[in-house]
Short mmCIF file of C-alpha atoms in Angstrom, two decimals:
data_model
loop_
_atom_site.label_atom_id
_atom_site.label_comp_id
_atom_site.label_asym_id
_atom_site.label_seq_id
_atom_site.Cartn_x
_atom_site.Cartn_y
_atom_site.Cartn_z
CA MET A 26 25.64 -79.03 -112.76
CA LYS A 27 26.12 -75.61 -113.85
CA LYS A 28 24.69 -77.11 -117.64
CA TYR A 29 21.81 -78.57 -115.98
CA PHE A 30 21.05 -75.22 -114.06
CA LEU A 31 21.34 -73.38 -117.10
CA ILE A 32 18.90 -75.60 -119.10
CA ILE A 33 16.30 -75.50 -116.19
CA LEU A 34 16.46 -71.59 -116.34
CA ILE A 35 15.92 -71.44 -119.94
CA ILE A 36 12.93 -73.85 -119.46
CA LEU A 37 11.48 -72.22 -116.73
CA THR A 38 12.09 -68.56 -118.65
CA ASN A 39 10.60 -69.88 -121.81
CA THR A 40 7.63 -71.19 -119.79
CA VAL A 41 7.11 -67.91 -118.14
CA PHE A 42 7.12 -66.06 -121.69
CA ALA A 43 4.67 -68.67 -123.10
CA GLN A 44 2.32 -68.35 -120.09
CA GLN A 45 2.42 -64.72 -120.50
CA ASN A 46 1.66 -64.65 -124.30
CA LEU A 47 -1.06 -67.17 -123.84
CA MET A 48 -2.63 -64.94 -121.25
CA SER A 49 -2.27 -61.96 -123.50
CA LYS A 50 -4.05 -64.14 -126.48
CA ILE A 51 -6.80 -65.07 -124.18
CA THR A 52 -7.17 -61.48 -122.70
CA SER A 53 -7.02 -59.32 -125.74
CA GLY A 54 -9.76 -57.97 -127.22
CA ARG A 55 -12.30 -54.95 -126.71
CA TYR A 56 -13.65 -54.19 -123.36
CA THR A 57 -16.52 -51.16 -122.92
CA HIS A 58 -17.56 -49.01 -120.26
CA SER A 59 -20.39 -46.59 -120.88
CA SER A 60 -19.02 -44.34 -123.58
CA GLY A 61 -15.47 -45.61 -123.33
CA GLY A 62 -13.28 -48.78 -123.42
CA ILE A 63 -9.98 -50.42 -123.67
CA TYR A 64 -8.70 -52.45 -126.50
CA ILE A 65 -6.05 -55.03 -125.25
CA TYR A 66 -3.72 -56.26 -128.10
CA ASP A 67 -1.86 -59.52 -127.69
CA ASP A 68 1.48 -57.80 -128.56
CA GLY A 69 1.49 -56.16 -125.00
CA THR A 70 -0.11 -52.84 -126.23
CA PHE A 71 -3.46 -51.38 -125.46
CA VAL A 72 -5.77 -48.24 -126.24
CA LEU A 73 -7.75 -46.56 -123.66
CA PHE A 74 -10.47 -44.56 -125.25
CA GLY A 75 -13.35 -42.24 -123.99
CA TYR A 76 -14.74 -38.66 -124.80
CA ALA A 77 -11.93 -36.81 -126.06
CA THR A 78 -9.39 -39.24 -124.89
CA LEU A 79 -7.16 -41.52 -126.82
CA VAL A 80 -4.14 -43.18 -124.66
CA LEU A 81 -1.91 -45.77 -125.78
CA GLY A 82 0.71 -47.80 -124.04
CA ASN A 83 1.78 -51.20 -122.80
CA TYR A 84 0.79 -53.72 -120.36
CA THR A 85 1.92 -56.62 -118.44
CA ILE A 86 0.09 -59.75 -116.94
CA LYS A 87 0.64 -61.37 -113.43
CA ASN A 88 -1.91 -63.92 -112.39
CA ASN A 89 -5.35 -62.25 -113.00
CA GLN A 90 -3.92 -58.48 -112.61
CA ILE A 91 -3.02 -56.60 -115.68
CA ASN A 92 -0.54 -53.54 -114.87
CA PHE A 93 -1.17 -50.79 -117.66
CA THR A 94 1.41 -48.19 -118.52
CA PRO A 95 0.31 -45.37 -120.76
CA THR A 96 2.91 -43.58 -123.10
CA ILE A 97 3.68 -40.13 -122.38
CA PRO A 98 5.88 -37.92 -124.57
CA LYS A 99 9.51 -37.57 -123.69
CA GLN A 100 9.18 -34.18 -122.74
CA ALA A 101 6.59 -31.55 -122.23
CA PHE A 102 7.64 -29.26 -124.93
CA THR A 103 8.76 -29.62 -128.85
CA VAL A 104 10.28 -26.95 -130.79
CA LEU A 105 10.72 -27.19 -134.84
CA GLY A 106 12.31 -24.64 -137.02
CA ARG A 107 12.88 -23.57 -140.42
CA ARG A 108 14.28 -20.82 -142.58
CA ASN A 109 11.65 -18.35 -143.70
CA MET A 110 12.78 -16.07 -146.43
CA HIS A 111 10.50 -13.50 -145.55
CA ILE A 112 11.82 -12.87 -142.42
CA LYS A 113 14.92 -10.45 -142.72
CA LYS A 114 15.68 -9.81 -138.95
CA GLY A 115 14.92 -11.48 -135.67
CA ILE A 116 12.70 -14.61 -135.30
CA GLN A 117 9.18 -15.86 -135.53
CA LEU A 118 7.42 -17.65 -132.89
CA THR A 119 4.42 -19.65 -133.05
CA PHE A 120 2.93 -21.63 -130.11
CA ASN A 121 -0.02 -23.96 -130.47
CA SER A 122 -3.16 -23.24 -128.34
CA ASP A 123 -2.18 -25.65 -125.53
CA PHE A 124 0.06 -23.09 -124.14
CA ILE A 125 -2.78 -20.99 -123.57
CA ASN A 126 -5.81 -23.35 -122.73
CA ASP A 127 -3.54 -25.74 -120.49
CA GLY A 128 -1.19 -23.29 -118.69
CA PRO A 129 0.17 -21.66 -116.73
CA THR A 130 3.08 -22.00 -119.11
CA TYR A 131 6.20 -19.36 -119.20
CA ILE A 132 9.14 -18.72 -121.35
CA LYS A 133 12.61 -17.27 -120.99
CA PHE A 134 14.95 -15.62 -123.37
CA ASP A 135 18.63 -16.37 -122.84
CA ASN A 136 19.19 -14.75 -119.29
CA ASP A 137 16.24 -12.77 -119.14
CA SER A 138 13.36 -13.22 -116.55
CA LEU A 139 10.95 -15.97 -116.94
CA ILE A 140 7.56 -14.50 -118.45
CA PRO A 141 4.05 -15.78 -118.56
CA ILE A 142 3.28 -16.90 -122.32
CA ALA A 143 -0.08 -15.16 -121.80
CA CYS A 144 -1.41 -12.91 -119.23
CA ASP A 145 -3.98 -14.04 -116.92
CA ASN A 146 -7.22 -12.73 -118.25
CA PHE A 147 -6.32 -13.54 -121.86
CA SER A 148 -9.39 -14.30 -123.97
CA GLY A 149 -7.58 -16.74 -126.41
CA GLY A 150 -9.88 -18.69 -128.85
CA ASP A 151 -7.30 -19.22 -131.45
CA ALA A 152 -5.57 -22.29 -132.50
CA TYR A 153 -2.00 -20.89 -132.43
CA TYR A 154 -0.46 -17.56 -131.51
CA THR A 155 2.41 -15.55 -133.23
CA ALA A 156 5.48 -13.59 -131.60
CA ASN A 157 8.11 -11.70 -133.50
CA LEU A 158 11.14 -11.15 -132.27
CA ASP A 159 13.40 -8.43 -133.57
CA TYR A 160 16.83 -10.08 -132.29
CA TYR A 161 18.15 -13.61 -132.11
CA PRO A 162 18.06 -15.01 -128.62
CA ILE A 163 20.70 -18.06 -128.38
CA THR A 164 18.56 -20.21 -125.76
CA ILE A 165 14.92 -20.31 -125.07
CA SER A 166 13.42 -22.02 -121.90
CA LEU A 167 10.00 -23.43 -121.90
CA VAL A 168 8.54 -23.99 -118.41
CA GLN A 169 4.82 -25.27 -117.31
CA ASN A 170 3.43 -25.11 -113.84
CA ARG A 171 0.63 -27.55 -113.70
CA SER A 172 0.54 -29.54 -110.43
CA SER A 173 -1.09 -32.39 -112.59
CA ASN A 174 1.79 -32.88 -115.03
CA LEU A 175 3.38 -36.34 -115.46
CA TYR A 176 6.76 -35.26 -116.54
CA GLN A 177 9.84 -35.72 -114.33
CA PHE A 178 11.01 -32.36 -115.11
CA ASN A 179 8.80 -28.96 -115.87
CA THR A 180 11.72 -27.05 -117.78
CA ASN A 181 12.88 -27.69 -121.39
CA ILE A 182 15.90 -25.63 -122.42
CA PHE A 183 16.45 -25.34 -126.43
CA ASN A 184 19.69 -23.86 -128.10
CA LEU A 185 18.25 -22.12 -131.09
CA ASP A 186 19.90 -22.83 -134.41
CA SER A 187 21.03 -19.77 -136.34
CA ASN A 188 20.08 -21.38 -139.63
CA TYR A 189 16.59 -21.08 -138.65
CA ASN A 190 14.29 -17.94 -138.15
CA GLU A 191 10.80 -19.42 -137.96
CA TYR A 192 9.80 -21.90 -135.13
CA LEU A 193 6.68 -23.82 -134.09
CA LEU A 194 6.38 -24.79 -130.37
CA PHE A 195 4.34 -27.37 -129.20
CA TYR A 196 3.24 -27.92 -125.28
CA GLN A 197 2.18 -31.52 -124.71
CA LYS A 198 0.06 -31.76 -121.78
CA THR A 199 -0.48 -34.82 -119.76
CA ILE A 200 -3.95 -35.90 -118.72
CA ILE A 201 -5.08 -38.10 -115.68
CA GLU A 202 -5.77 -41.11 -118.07
CA GLN A 203 -1.99 -41.13 -118.64
CA LYS A 204 -1.43 -42.37 -115.35
CA PRO A 205 -0.24 -46.23 -114.60
CA PHE A 206 -3.37 -47.88 -113.35
CA SER A 207 -4.13 -51.85 -112.84
CA ALA A 208 -7.29 -54.03 -113.43
CA SER A 209 -8.23 -57.27 -112.26
CA LEU A 210 -9.55 -59.75 -114.68
CA VAL A 211 -12.56 -61.79 -113.51
CA THR A 212 -15.39 -63.75 -114.73
CA GLU A 213 -18.99 -62.74 -113.96
CA LYS A 214 -22.10 -64.56 -115.38
CA GLY A 215 -19.65 -65.99 -118.24
CA GLU A 216 -18.61 -62.26 -119.20
CA MET A 217 -15.09 -61.21 -118.89
CA ILE A 218 -14.71 -58.21 -117.06
CA LEU A 219 -11.87 -55.77 -116.16
CA GLU A 220 -12.37 -54.08 -112.85
CA SER A 221 -10.12 -51.00 -112.19
CA HIS A 222 -10.43 -47.57 -110.55
CA TRP A 223 -12.34 -46.22 -113.87
CA GLY A 224 -14.90 -49.02 -113.37
CA LYS A 225 -15.97 -52.38 -114.69
CA PHE A 226 -15.06 -52.94 -118.46
CA VAL A 227 -16.88 -55.90 -120.21
CA LYS A 228 -15.29 -57.91 -122.84
CA GLN A 229 -17.71 -57.83 -126.18
CA ILE A 230 -17.26 -61.02 -127.74
CA ASN A 231 -19.76 -60.82 -130.63
CA GLU A 232 -19.88 -57.15 -131.08
CA ARG A 233 -17.46 -55.53 -133.40
CA ASP A 234 -16.68 -51.97 -134.39
CA GLU A 235 -14.61 -52.59 -137.57
CA GLU A 236 -14.28 -48.97 -138.71
CA TRP A 237 -13.12 -48.02 -134.89
CA GLU A 238 -10.79 -50.86 -134.89
CA LYS A 239 -9.15 -49.73 -138.43
CA PHE A 240 -8.68 -46.33 -137.05
CA LEU A 241 -6.95 -47.51 -133.90
CA ILE A 242 -4.74 -49.80 -135.54
CA ASN A 243 -3.76 -46.98 -138.17
CA PHE A 244 -3.02 -44.64 -135.31
CA LYS A 245 -0.98 -46.96 -133.53
CA LYS A 246 1.08 -47.47 -136.42
CA GLN A 247 1.22 -43.84 -137.12
CA GLN A 248 2.58 -43.22 -133.57
CA GLU A 249 5.13 -45.80 -133.51
CA LEU A 250 6.49 -44.48 -136.83
CA ASN A 251 6.62 -40.76 -135.44
CA LYS A 252 8.64 -41.61 -132.38
CA ASN A 253 11.91 -40.85 -133.87
CA THR A 254 10.65 -38.23 -136.73
CA ALA A 255 13.34 -35.59 -137.01
CA VAL A 256 11.68 -33.93 -140.05
CA PHE A 257 8.07 -32.45 -140.36
CA TYR A 258 6.18 -31.11 -143.51
CA PHE A 259 3.25 -28.81 -143.20
CA ASN A 260 1.41 -26.68 -145.68
CA ASP A 261 1.51 -22.81 -144.77
CA GLN A 262 -1.66 -23.27 -142.84
CA PHE A 263 0.02 -25.65 -140.38
CA LYS A 264 -1.71 -28.68 -141.63
CA SER A 265 0.44 -31.58 -141.44
CA ALA A 266 1.53 -33.16 -144.59
CA ASN A 267 2.65 -36.49 -143.28
CA GLY A 268 1.24 -39.05 -141.21
CA PHE A 269 -2.21 -40.03 -140.08
CA ASN A 270 -5.16 -37.82 -141.64
CA GLN A 271 -8.10 -37.46 -138.63
CA LEU A 272 -10.69 -36.90 -141.08
CA SER A 273 -10.17 -39.73 -143.76
CA GLU A 274 -8.84 -41.85 -140.90
CA GLU A 275 -6.17 -43.24 -143.34
CA PHE A 276 -2.81 -43.03 -143.76
CA SER A 277 -1.59 -39.74 -145.88
CA ILE A 278 0.09 -40.76 -149.30
CA PHE A 279 2.47 -37.89 -148.87
CA ASP A 280 5.77 -38.28 -150.32
CA ILE A 281 8.41 -35.24 -150.48
CA ASN A 282 10.15 -36.98 -153.37
CA ASN A 283 6.77 -35.83 -155.39
CA TYR A 284 7.89 -32.25 -154.66
CA VAL A 285 10.51 -29.57 -155.99
CA LEU A 286 12.26 -27.60 -153.58
CA ASP A 287 12.50 -23.84 -154.60
CA ASP A 288 15.63 -22.65 -153.36
CA ALA A 289 14.42 -19.04 -153.54
CA SER A 290 11.25 -19.43 -151.25
CA ASN A 291 12.48 -22.34 -149.49
CA LYS A 292 9.15 -24.07 -150.14
CA PHE A 293 8.47 -27.52 -151.65
CA ILE A 294 6.45 -27.18 -154.89
CA ARG A 295 4.54 -30.28 -156.09
CA LYS A 296 6.07 -31.45 -159.26
CA ASP A 297 2.86 -31.25 -161.40
CA ILE A 298 2.20 -27.66 -160.80
CA TYR A 299 6.20 -26.51 -160.59
CA ARG A 300 7.22 -23.89 -162.93
CA LYS A 301 10.89 -23.57 -163.21
CA GLY A 302 12.01 -19.61 -162.62
CA LYS A 303 8.32 -18.64 -161.25
CA ASP A 304 8.56 -16.65 -157.89
CA TYR A 305 6.84 -18.46 -155.20
CA SER A 306 7.86 -16.58 -152.41
CA ASN A 307 4.03 -15.57 -151.84
CA ALA A 308 2.56 -18.85 -152.92
CA VAL A 309 0.00 -20.38 -150.48
CA VAL A 310 -2.30 -23.08 -150.57
CA SER A 311 -5.92 -22.25 -151.01
CA GLU A 312 -7.60 -24.37 -148.35
CA TYR A 313 -6.60 -26.03 -145.27
CA HIS A 314 -6.16 -29.68 -146.44
CA GLU A 315 -4.41 -28.75 -149.81
CA GLU A 316 -0.93 -29.92 -150.33
CA SER A 317 0.40 -28.31 -153.14
CA ILE A 318 2.83 -26.21 -151.43
CA ILE A 319 4.81 -27.44 -148.41
CA LEU A 320 7.01 -26.07 -145.72
CA LYS A 321 9.81 -28.36 -144.15
CA PHE A 322 10.25 -28.16 -140.46
CA GLU A 323 13.35 -30.06 -138.32
CA ASN A 324 13.17 -31.06 -134.81
CA VAL A 325 15.26 -28.77 -132.26
CA GLU A 326 16.73 -31.05 -129.87
CA VAL A 327 16.22 -29.98 -126.03
CA SER A 328 19.59 -29.37 -124.51
CA LYS A 329 18.68 -29.63 -121.06
CA LYS A 330 15.73 -30.70 -118.82
CA THR A 331 15.54 -29.27 -115.29
CA GLU A 332 13.01 -28.45 -112.39
CA THR A 333 12.13 -24.76 -112.08
CA ASN A 334 11.03 -23.98 -108.46
CA PHE A 335 8.53 -21.25 -108.61
CA ASN A 336 8.98 -20.27 -104.99
CA GLU A 337 12.42 -19.54 -105.60
CA ILE A 338 12.08 -17.11 -108.62
CA VAL A 339 10.54 -13.95 -109.59
CA ILE A 340 7.96 -14.14 -112.80
CA GLY A 341 8.35 -10.96 -114.99
CA SER A 342 5.35 -9.13 -114.95
CA ASN A 343 4.91 -8.52 -118.89
CA ALA A 344 3.19 -11.45 -120.53
CA LEU A 345 4.29 -12.45 -124.09
CA PHE A 346 0.56 -12.51 -125.17
CA VAL A 347 -2.21 -9.89 -123.87
CA ASN A 348 -5.44 -9.06 -124.93
CA ASP A 349 -5.00 -5.92 -127.06
CA LYS A 350 -2.76 -8.09 -129.52
CA LYS A 351 -3.03 -11.59 -130.66
CA ASN A 352 0.09 -11.23 -132.66
CA ASN A 353 2.91 -9.72 -130.49
CA ASN A 354 6.04 -8.05 -131.08
CA ILE A 355 8.64 -7.85 -128.71
CA LYS A 356 10.91 -4.97 -129.31
CA GLN A 357 14.89 -4.71 -127.98
CA GLN A 358 15.24 -1.82 -129.92
CA GLU A 359 13.34 1.20 -131.57
CA GLU A 360 12.79 0.25 -134.93
CA ALA A 361 10.34 -2.25 -136.19
CA VAL A 362 10.62 -5.58 -136.80
CA GLU A 363 11.71 -6.01 -140.68
CA ILE A 364 9.18 -8.94 -141.42
CA GLN A 365 6.70 -10.06 -143.95
CA GLU A 366 4.48 -12.87 -142.58
CA GLU A 367 3.38 -15.54 -145.15
CA PRO A 368 -0.39 -14.74 -145.71
CA ALA A 369 -2.75 -17.26 -144.12
CA GLU A 370 -6.42 -16.94 -143.57
CA THR A 371 -6.84 -19.41 -140.62
CA ASN A 372 -5.00 -19.46 -137.16
CA MET A 373 -3.90 -23.05 -136.81
CA LEU A 374 -1.22 -24.95 -135.59
CA GLU A 375 -2.38 -28.25 -134.25
CA ILE A 376 -1.38 -31.14 -136.68
CA THR A 377 -4.32 -32.76 -137.06
CA LYS A 378 -7.32 -30.34 -136.94
CA LYS A 379 -8.21 -27.06 -138.42
CA LYS A 380 -10.27 -25.51 -135.67
CA LYS A 381 -10.96 -26.48 -131.96
#
């Protein structure tokens, strides 16, 4: 009896999967609404797109209902680190512009008070912001206080690696389009339509945008590859040297094996220009997209995710960034920071674009 029950269960399970796959194939395609739309793929993934919006995720189908679950990052903040041979004392912290534009965000060094990343009336306008500390904190806590955020925890704590003295910090805000949503699949006047709180999306049968489709497929592939990436490569203007190129809409052909590590400067120099014995300590790229000189950053794992209750703490009054200085020095002692910054003409930390 158990044997027959197991056979029936397997048949029913396979039937459900087969029906799900069939529905996915029937449903898949491009649905448009005004200036935006949804691409539904038969592998169970989707892309929601619109003005300045591109959201990836997964979906399930039950009867004529499609449940969309957008993907969000694992945590609100990411920290990358490297050894900068120019920095003789302390550390350098470089923040992407989202810390300023999409705050409020806060930082805490070791057991000090939590302080704002930027003052209330900070003018901003740059793509990244750099602060220099003349000492080496053991931990940093990064906190965001947006009521609309979709993360379970608003605080990430990182243990800094003593091998690194230069850090890139990213704040990954969430948007309303990343909330799970559902849509009903209906047919009206021979057209297949998705009805959701975003409006009606009409399936496009005859019209195709091959260039946009290619872009999305490449973007999806790169996002999948980046899921477990622990090593990141940038030029000194902080243009990412691996992954998807937003301007060319193609995969980068970047390969670190085409470079030589110059130990003295801790920079990777492309083999065709590398000269043994040459001093590369001040070598920089000539323009934003150049990849002849590369810096290697490694991911700093978050040590703890927790929730900060702003009703139970006192925020320090001194912000990290204020209007009179875009590049700030935090002094724990009277002496100046012993640091020479690598020259760069542009203010840029975002991976895929030079200017906002």
